[in-house]
mmCIF file of C-alpha atoms and ligand atoms in Angstrom:
data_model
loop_
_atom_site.group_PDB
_atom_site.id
_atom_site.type_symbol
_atom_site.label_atom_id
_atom_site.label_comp_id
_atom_site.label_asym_id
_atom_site.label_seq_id
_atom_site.Cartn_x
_atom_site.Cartn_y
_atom_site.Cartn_z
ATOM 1 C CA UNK A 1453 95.105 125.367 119.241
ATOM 2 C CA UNK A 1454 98.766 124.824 120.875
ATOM 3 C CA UNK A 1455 101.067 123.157 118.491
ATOM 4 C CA UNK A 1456 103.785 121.346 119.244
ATOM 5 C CA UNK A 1457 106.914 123.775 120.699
ATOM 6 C CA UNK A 1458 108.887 123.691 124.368
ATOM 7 C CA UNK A 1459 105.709 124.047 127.348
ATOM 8 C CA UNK A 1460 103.410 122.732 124.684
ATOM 9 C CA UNK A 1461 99.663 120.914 125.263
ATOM 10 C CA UNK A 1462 100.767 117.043 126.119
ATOM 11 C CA UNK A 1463 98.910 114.956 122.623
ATOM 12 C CA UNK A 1464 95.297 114.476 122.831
ATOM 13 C CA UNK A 1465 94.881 110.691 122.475
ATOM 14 C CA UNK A 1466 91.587 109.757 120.498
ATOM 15 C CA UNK A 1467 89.803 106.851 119.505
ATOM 16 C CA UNK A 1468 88.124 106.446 116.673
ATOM 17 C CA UNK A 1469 85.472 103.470 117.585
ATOM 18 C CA UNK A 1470 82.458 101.873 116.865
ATOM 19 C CA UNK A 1471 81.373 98.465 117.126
ATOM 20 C CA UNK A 1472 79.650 98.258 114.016
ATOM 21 C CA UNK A 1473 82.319 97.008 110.690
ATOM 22 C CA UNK A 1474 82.666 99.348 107.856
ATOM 23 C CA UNK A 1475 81.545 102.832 108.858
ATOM 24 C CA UNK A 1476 84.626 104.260 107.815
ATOM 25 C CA UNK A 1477 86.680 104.300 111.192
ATOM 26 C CA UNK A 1478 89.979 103.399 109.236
ATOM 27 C CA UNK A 1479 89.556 106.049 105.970
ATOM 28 C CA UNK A 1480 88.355 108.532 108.744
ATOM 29 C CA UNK A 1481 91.078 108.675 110.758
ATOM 30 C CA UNK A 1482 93.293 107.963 107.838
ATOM 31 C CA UNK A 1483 91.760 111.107 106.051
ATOM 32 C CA UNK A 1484 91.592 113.394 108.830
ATOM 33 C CA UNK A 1485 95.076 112.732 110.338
ATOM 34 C CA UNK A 1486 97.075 113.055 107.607
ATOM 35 C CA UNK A 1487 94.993 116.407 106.435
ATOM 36 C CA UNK A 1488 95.884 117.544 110.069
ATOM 37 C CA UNK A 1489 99.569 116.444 109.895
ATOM 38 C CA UNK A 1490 99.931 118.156 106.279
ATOM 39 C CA UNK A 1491 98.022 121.274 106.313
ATOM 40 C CA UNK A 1492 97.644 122.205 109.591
ATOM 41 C CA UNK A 1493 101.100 121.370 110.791
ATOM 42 C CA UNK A 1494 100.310 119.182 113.820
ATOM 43 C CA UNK A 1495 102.857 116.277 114.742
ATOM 44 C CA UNK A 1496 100.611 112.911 114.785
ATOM 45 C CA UNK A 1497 101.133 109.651 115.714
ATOM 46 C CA UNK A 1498 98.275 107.190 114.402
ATOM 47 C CA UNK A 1499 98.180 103.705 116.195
ATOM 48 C CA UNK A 1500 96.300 100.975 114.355
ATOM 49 C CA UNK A 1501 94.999 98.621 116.625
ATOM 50 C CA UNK A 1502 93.063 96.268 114.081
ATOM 51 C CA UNK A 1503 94.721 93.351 113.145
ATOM 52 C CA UNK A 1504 93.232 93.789 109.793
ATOM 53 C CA UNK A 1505 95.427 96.634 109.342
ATOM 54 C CA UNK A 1506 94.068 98.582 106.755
ATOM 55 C CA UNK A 1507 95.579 102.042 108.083
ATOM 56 C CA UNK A 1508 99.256 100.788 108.322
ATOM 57 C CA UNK A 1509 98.246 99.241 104.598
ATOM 58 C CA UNK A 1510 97.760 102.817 103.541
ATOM 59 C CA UNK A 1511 100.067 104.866 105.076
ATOM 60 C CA UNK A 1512 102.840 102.398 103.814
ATOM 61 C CA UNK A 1513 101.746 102.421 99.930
ATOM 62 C CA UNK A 1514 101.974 106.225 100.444
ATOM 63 C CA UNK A 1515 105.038 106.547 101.721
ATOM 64 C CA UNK A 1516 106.940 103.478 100.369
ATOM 65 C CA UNK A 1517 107.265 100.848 103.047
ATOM 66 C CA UNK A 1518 106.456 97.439 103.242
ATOM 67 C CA UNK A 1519 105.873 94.821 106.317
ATOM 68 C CA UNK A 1520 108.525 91.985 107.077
ATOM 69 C CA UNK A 1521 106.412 89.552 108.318
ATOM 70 C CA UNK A 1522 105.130 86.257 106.188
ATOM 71 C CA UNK A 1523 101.742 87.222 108.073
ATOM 72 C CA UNK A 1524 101.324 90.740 106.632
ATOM 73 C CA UNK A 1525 101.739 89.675 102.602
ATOM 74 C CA UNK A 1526 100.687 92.676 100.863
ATOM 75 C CA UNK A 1527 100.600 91.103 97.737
ATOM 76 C CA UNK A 1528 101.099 94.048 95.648
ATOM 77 C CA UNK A 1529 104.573 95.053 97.577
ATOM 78 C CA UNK A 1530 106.013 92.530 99.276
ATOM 79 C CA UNK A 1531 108.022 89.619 97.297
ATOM 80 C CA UNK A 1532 111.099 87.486 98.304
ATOM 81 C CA UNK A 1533 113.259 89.364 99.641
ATOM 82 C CA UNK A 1534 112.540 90.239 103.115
ATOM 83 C CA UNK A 1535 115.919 90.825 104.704
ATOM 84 C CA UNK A 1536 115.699 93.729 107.645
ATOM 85 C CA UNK A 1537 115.461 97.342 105.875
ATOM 86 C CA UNK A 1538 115.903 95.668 102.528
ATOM 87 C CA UNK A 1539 115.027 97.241 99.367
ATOM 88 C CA UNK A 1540 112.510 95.339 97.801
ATOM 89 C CA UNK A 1541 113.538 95.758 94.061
ATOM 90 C CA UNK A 1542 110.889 93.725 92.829
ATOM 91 C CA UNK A 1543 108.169 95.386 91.888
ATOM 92 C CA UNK A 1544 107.894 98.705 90.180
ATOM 93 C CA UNK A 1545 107.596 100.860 93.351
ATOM 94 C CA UNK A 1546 110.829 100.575 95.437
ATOM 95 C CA UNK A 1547 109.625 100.051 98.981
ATOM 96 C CA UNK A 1548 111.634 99.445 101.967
ATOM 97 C CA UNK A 1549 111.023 96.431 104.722
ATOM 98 C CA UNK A 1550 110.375 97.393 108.338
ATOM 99 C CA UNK A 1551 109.376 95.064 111.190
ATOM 100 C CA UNK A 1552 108.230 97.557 113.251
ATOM 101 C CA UNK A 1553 105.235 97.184 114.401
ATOM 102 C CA UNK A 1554 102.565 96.750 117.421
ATOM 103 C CA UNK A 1555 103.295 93.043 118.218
ATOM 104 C CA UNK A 1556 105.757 93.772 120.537
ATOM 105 C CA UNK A 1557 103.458 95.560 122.365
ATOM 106 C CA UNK A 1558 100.844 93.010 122.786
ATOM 107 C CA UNK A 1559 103.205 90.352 124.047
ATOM 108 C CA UNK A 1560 102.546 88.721 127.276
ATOM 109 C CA UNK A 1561 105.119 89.688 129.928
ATOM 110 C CA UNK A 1562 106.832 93.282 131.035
ATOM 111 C CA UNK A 1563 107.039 95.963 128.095
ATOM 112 C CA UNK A 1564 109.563 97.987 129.936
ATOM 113 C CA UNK A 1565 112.703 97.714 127.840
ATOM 114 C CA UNK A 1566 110.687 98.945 125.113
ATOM 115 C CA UNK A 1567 112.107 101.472 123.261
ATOM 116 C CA UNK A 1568 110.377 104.328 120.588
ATOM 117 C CA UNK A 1569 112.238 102.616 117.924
ATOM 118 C CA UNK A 1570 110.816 98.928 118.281
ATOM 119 C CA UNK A 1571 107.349 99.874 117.727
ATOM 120 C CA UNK A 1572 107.567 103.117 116.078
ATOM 121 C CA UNK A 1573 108.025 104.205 112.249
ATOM 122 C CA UNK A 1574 108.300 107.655 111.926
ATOM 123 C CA UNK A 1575 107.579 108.166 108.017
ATOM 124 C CA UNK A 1576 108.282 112.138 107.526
ATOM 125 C CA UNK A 1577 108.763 114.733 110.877
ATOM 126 C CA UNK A 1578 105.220 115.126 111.254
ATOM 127 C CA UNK A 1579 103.444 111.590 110.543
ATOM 128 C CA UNK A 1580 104.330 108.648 113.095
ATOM 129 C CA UNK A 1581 102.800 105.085 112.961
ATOM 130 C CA UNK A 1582 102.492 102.522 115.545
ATOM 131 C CA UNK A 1583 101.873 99.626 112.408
ATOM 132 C CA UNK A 1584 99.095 96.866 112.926
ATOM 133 C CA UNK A 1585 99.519 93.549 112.120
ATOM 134 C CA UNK A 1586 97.982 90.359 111.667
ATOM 135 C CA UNK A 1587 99.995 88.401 114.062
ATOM 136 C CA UNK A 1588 98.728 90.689 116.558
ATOM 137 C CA UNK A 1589 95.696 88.451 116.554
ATOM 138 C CA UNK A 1590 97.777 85.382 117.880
ATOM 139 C CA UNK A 1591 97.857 87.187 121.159
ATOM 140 C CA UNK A 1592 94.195 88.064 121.720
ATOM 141 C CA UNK A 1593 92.994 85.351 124.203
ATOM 142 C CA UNK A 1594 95.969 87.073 126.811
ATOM 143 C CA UNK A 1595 94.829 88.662 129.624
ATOM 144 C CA UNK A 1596 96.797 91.142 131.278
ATOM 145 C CA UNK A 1597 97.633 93.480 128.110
ATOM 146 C CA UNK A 1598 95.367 95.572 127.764
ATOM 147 C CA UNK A 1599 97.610 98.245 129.752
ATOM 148 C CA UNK A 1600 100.498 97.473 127.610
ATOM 149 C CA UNK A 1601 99.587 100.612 125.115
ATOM 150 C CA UNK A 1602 99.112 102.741 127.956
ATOM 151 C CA UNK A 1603 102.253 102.313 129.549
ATOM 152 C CA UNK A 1604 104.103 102.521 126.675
ATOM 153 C CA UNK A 1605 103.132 105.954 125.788
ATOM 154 C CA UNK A 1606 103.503 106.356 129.532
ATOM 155 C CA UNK A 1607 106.887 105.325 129.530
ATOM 156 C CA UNK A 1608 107.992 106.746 125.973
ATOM 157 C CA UNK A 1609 106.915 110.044 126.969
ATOM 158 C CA UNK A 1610 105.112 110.348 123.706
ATOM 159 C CA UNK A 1611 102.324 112.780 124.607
ATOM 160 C CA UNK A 1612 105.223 115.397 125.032
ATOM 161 C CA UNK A 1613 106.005 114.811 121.308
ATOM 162 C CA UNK A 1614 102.927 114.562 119.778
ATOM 163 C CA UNK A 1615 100.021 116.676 119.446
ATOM 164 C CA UNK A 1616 97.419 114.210 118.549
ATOM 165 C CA UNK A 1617 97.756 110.308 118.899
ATOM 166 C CA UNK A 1618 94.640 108.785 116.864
ATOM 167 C CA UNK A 1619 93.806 105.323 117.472
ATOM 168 C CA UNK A 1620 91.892 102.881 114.785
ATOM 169 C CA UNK A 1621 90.430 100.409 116.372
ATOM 170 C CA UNK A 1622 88.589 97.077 115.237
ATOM 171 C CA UNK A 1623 84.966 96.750 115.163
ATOM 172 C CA UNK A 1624 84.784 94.110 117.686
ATOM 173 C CA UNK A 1625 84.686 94.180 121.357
ATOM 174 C CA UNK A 1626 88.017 92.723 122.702
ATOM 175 C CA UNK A 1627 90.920 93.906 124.401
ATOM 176 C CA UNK A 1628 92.025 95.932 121.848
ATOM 177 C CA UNK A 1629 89.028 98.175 122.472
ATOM 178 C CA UNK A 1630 90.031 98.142 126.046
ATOM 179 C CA UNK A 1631 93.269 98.751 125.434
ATOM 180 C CA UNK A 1632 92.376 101.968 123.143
ATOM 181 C CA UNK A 1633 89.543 103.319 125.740
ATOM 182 C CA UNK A 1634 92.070 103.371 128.505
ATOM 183 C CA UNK A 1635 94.311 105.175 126.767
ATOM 184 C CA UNK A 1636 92.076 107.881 125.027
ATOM 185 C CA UNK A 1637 91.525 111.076 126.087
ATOM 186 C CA UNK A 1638 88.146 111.286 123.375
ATOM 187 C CA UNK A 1639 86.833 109.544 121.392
ATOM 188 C CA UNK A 1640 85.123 109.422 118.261
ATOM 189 C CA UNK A 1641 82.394 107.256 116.030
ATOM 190 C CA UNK A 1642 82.259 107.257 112.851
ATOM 191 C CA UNK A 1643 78.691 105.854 111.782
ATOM 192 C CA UNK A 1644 76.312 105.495 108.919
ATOM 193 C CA UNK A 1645 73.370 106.916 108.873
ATOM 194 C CA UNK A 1646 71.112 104.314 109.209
ATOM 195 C CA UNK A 1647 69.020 101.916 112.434
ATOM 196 C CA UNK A 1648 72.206 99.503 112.568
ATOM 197 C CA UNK A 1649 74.802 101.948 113.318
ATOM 198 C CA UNK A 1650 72.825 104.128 115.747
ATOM 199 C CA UNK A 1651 72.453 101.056 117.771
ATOM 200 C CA UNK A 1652 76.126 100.609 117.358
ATOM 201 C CA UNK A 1653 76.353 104.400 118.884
ATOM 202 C CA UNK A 1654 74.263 103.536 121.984
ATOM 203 C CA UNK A 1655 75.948 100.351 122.228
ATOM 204 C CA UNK A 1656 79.340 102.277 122.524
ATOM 205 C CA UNK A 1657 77.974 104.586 124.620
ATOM 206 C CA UNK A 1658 77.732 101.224 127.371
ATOM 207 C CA UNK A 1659 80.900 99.739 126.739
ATOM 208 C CA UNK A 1660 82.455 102.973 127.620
ATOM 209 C CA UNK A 1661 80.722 103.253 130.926
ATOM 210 C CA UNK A 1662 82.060 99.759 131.524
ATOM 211 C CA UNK A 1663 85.643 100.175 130.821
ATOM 212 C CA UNK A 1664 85.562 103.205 132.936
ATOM 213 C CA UNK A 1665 83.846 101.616 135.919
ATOM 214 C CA UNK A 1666 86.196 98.349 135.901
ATOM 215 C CA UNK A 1667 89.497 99.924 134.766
ATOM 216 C CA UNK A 1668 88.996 103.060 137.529
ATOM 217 C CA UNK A 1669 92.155 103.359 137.862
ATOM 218 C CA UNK A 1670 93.350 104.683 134.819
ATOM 219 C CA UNK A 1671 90.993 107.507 135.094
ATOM 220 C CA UNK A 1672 92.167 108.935 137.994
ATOM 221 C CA UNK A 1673 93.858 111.655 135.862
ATOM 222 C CA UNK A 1674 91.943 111.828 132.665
ATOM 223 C CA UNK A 1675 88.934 111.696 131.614
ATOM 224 C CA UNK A 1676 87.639 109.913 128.690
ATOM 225 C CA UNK A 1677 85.050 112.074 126.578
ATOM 226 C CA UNK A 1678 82.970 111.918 123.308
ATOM 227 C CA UNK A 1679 83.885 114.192 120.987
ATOM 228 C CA UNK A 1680 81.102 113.301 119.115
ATOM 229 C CA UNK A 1681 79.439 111.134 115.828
ATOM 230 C CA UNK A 1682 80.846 112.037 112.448
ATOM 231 C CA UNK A 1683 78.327 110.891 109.804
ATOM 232 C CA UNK A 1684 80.525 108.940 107.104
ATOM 233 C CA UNK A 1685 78.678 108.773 103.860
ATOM 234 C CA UNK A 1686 79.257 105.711 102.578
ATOM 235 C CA UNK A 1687 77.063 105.865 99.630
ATOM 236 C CA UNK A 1688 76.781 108.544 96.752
ATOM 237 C CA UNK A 1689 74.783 111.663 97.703
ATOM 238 C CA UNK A 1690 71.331 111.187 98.349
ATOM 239 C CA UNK A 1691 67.712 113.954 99.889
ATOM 240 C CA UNK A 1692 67.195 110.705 101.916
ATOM 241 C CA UNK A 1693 70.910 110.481 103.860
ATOM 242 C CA UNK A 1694 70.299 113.940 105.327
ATOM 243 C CA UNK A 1695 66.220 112.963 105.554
ATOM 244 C CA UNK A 1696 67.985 109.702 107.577
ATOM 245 C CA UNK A 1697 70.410 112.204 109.628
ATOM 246 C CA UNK A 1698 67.479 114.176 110.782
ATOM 247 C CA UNK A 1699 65.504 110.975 111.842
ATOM 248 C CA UNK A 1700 68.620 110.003 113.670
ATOM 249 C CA UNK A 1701 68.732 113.458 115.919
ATOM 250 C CA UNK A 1702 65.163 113.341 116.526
ATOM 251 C CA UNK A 1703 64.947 110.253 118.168
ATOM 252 C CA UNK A 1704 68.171 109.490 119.813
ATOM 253 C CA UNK A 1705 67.657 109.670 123.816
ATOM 254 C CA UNK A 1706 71.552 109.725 124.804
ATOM 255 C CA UNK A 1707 73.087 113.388 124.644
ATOM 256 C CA UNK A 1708 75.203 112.606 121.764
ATOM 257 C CA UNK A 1709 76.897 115.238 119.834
ATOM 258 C CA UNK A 1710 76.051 115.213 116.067
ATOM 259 C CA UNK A 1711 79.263 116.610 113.697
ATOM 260 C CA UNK A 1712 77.284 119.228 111.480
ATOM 261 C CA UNK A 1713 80.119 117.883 108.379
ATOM 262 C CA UNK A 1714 80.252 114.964 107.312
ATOM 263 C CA UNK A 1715 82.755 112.984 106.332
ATOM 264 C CA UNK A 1716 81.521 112.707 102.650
ATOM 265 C CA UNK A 1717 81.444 110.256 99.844
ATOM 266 C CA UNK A 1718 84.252 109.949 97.358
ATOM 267 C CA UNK A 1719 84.476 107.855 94.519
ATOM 268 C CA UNK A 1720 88.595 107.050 94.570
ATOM 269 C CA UNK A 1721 88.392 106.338 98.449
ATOM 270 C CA UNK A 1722 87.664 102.212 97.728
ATOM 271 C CA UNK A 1723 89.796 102.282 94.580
ATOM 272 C CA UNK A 1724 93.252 102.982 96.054
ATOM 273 C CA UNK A 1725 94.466 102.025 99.502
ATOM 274 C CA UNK A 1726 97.228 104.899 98.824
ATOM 275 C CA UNK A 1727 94.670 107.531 98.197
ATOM 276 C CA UNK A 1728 94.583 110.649 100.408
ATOM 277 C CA UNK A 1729 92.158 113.060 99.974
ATOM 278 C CA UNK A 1730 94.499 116.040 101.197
ATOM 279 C CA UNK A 1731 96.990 114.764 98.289
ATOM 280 C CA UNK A 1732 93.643 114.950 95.752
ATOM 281 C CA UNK A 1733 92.042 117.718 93.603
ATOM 282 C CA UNK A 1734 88.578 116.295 94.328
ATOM 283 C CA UNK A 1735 85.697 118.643 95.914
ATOM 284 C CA UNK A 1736 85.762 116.675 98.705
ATOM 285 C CA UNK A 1737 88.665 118.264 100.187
ATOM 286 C CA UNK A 1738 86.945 120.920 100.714
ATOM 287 C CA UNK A 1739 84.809 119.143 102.761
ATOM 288 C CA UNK A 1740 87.156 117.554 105.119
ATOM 289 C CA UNK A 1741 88.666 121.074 105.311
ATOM 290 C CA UNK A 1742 85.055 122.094 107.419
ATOM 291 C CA UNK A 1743 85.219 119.094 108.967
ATOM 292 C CA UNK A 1744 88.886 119.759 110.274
ATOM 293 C CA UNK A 1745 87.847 123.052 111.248
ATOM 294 C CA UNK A 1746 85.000 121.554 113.349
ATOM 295 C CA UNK A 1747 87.078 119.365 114.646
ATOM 296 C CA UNK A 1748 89.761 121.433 116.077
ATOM 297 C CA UNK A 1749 86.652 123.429 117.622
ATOM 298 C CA UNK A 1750 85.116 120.442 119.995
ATOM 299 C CA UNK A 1751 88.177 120.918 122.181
ATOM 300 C CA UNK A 1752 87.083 124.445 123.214
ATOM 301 C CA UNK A 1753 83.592 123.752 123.005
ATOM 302 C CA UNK A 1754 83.819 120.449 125.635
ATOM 303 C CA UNK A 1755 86.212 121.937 127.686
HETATM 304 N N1 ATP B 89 84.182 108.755 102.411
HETATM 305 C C1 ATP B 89 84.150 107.594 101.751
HETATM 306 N N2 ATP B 89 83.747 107.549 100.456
HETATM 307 C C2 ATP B 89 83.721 106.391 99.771
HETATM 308 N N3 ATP B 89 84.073 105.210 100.302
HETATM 309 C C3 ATP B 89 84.494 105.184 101.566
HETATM 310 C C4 ATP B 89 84.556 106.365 102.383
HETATM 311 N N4 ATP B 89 85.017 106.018 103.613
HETATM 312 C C5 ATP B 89 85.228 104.705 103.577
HETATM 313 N N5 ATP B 89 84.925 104.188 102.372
HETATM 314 C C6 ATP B 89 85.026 102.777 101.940
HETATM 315 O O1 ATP B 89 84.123 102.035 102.752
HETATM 316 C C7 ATP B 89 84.717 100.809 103.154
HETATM 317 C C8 ATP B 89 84.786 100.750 104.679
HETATM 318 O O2 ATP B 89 85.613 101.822 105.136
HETATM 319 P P1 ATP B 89 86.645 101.613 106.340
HETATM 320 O O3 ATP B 89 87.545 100.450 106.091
HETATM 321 O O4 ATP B 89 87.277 102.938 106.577
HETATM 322 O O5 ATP B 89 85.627 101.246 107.500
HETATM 323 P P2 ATP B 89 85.956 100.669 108.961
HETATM 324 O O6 ATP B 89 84.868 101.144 109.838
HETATM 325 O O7 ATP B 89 87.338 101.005 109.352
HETATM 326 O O8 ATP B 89 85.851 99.100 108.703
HETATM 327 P P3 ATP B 89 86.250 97.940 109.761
HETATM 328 O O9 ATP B 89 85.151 97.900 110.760
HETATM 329 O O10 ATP B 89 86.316 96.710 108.921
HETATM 330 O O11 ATP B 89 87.559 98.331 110.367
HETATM 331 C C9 ATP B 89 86.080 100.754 102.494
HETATM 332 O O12 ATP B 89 85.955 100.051 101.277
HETATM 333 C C10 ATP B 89 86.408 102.210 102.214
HETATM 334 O O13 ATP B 89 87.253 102.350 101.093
HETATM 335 MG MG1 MG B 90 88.883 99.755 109.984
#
């Protein structure tokens, strides 16, 4: 694939959706981004649209950052002291405030005189966040902003800096999800392997025909394609998950595209928010290696 260099590929943006709750969209594209960013040297820019923001959570235990915002407490970091760019000497880790983050994307009204700097961190030269954050929610009920994100990388340039942009987005149909589908080039669902999620696949599969028959206009110029389902095993190894995966491909009727890796089970992932598998001895790095490798191969294989 073209990495980033003068006359390079503009980013690939991708979703990684599904309306069903924890099928491990946010560890997924936690996992697989920073494995991409690290060992396969691509410049990425993760966006985390869910207000819950576990990704942003993550990335800033790793790399030593805090939120400034009385909505965002992470217990565990943040204490008094919540001056801009402060040092927060308090705890045992030194972490540093930032304020950065997506809310000043989602506010009602032009997004013009936005700048890369208001909404995006840049934690080393090849991992960029967009930061979630509660107080995103507040703004929910507005119409009118779901095209905020899109002009923003519009206007930012940012596909000539990147080469992947991955979006988390919440489980729930709003205009986040909107927001994210309009701006994707793919996407992706993670799912479990059982009835409830596949329904959650086919349900996907209409919501995206929606956004791209009401928001036409943002597809003049891109498409908006599946990349595929990644199976996230959620529970320890088991004869009946892959008996349940081969159910699954036998009696779906949409032409779906099944990942042949999974993204596998891993006992430290629910432990430690700052856990990265790329960072870990455990086997299943070898795993996510495959599963990068796949990856990297549904771009030539989809065209
Ligand atoms: N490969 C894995 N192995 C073990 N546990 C995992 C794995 N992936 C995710 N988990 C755990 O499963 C739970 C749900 O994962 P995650 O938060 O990534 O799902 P999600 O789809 O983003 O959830 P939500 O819909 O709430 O955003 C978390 O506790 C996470 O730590
Ligand atoms: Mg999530």
């Amino acid at each position: 694939m073209t990495h980033i260099e003068n006359g390079k590929e503009p980013a690939k943006v991708i979703s990684f959706i599904n309306m069903k709750g924890g099928v491990g969209k946010t560890t997924l594209t936690k996992d697989l981004g920073y494995f991409l960013a690290t060992k396969r040297d691509y410049k990425i820019l993760f966006i985390d649209l869910d207000p819950q923001s576990n990704l942003t959570q993550s990335f800033f235990r790793k790399y030593g950052y805090h939120q400034e915002s009385l909505l965002d407490i992470d217990e565990n970091t943040v204490e008094e002291d919540s001056n801009e760019n402060s040092i927060n000497n308090n705890t045992n880790k030194k972490t540093i405030g930032s304020d950065i983050s997506i809310q000043k994307l989602f506010k009602p009204g032009k997004i013009s005189h936005l700048k890369k700097d208001d909404c995006i961190l840049a934690l080393d030269e090849k991992i960029s966040i967009i930061p979630g954050t509660l107080k995103a929610i507040f703004s929910e009920r507005n119409s009118n902003i779901e095209n905020h994100l899109f002009n923003y990388i519009n206007q930012t340039k940012l596909k000539n800096e990147f080469d992947f942009i991955f979006i988390d987005c919440p489980p729930t149909y709003s205009n986040y999800t909107i927001s994210a589908l309009i701006t994707s080039d793919y996407y992706i669902t993670p799912s479990k392997p059982d009835a409830y999620s596949v329904l959650g696949i086919e349900m996907l599969n209409e919501v995206v025909c929606r956004v791209k028959e009401e928001h036409q206009v943002y597809f003049e110029n891109k498409d908006l394609k599946s990349l595929g389902v990644i199976f996230t095993e959620l529970a320890p190894y088991s004869k009946g998950y892959y008996d349940q995966i081969k159910e699954i491909k036998k009696t779906q009727t949409l032409n779906i595209h099944f990942f042949e890796n999974h993204f596998v089970y891993n006992s430290y992932i629910p432990k430690r928010a700052e856990y990265f598998i790329s960072d870990s001895g455990s086997n299943t790095k070898n795993e996510l290696i495959v599963l990068a490798d796949e990856f990297e191969r549904r771009f030539s294989e989809i065209g």
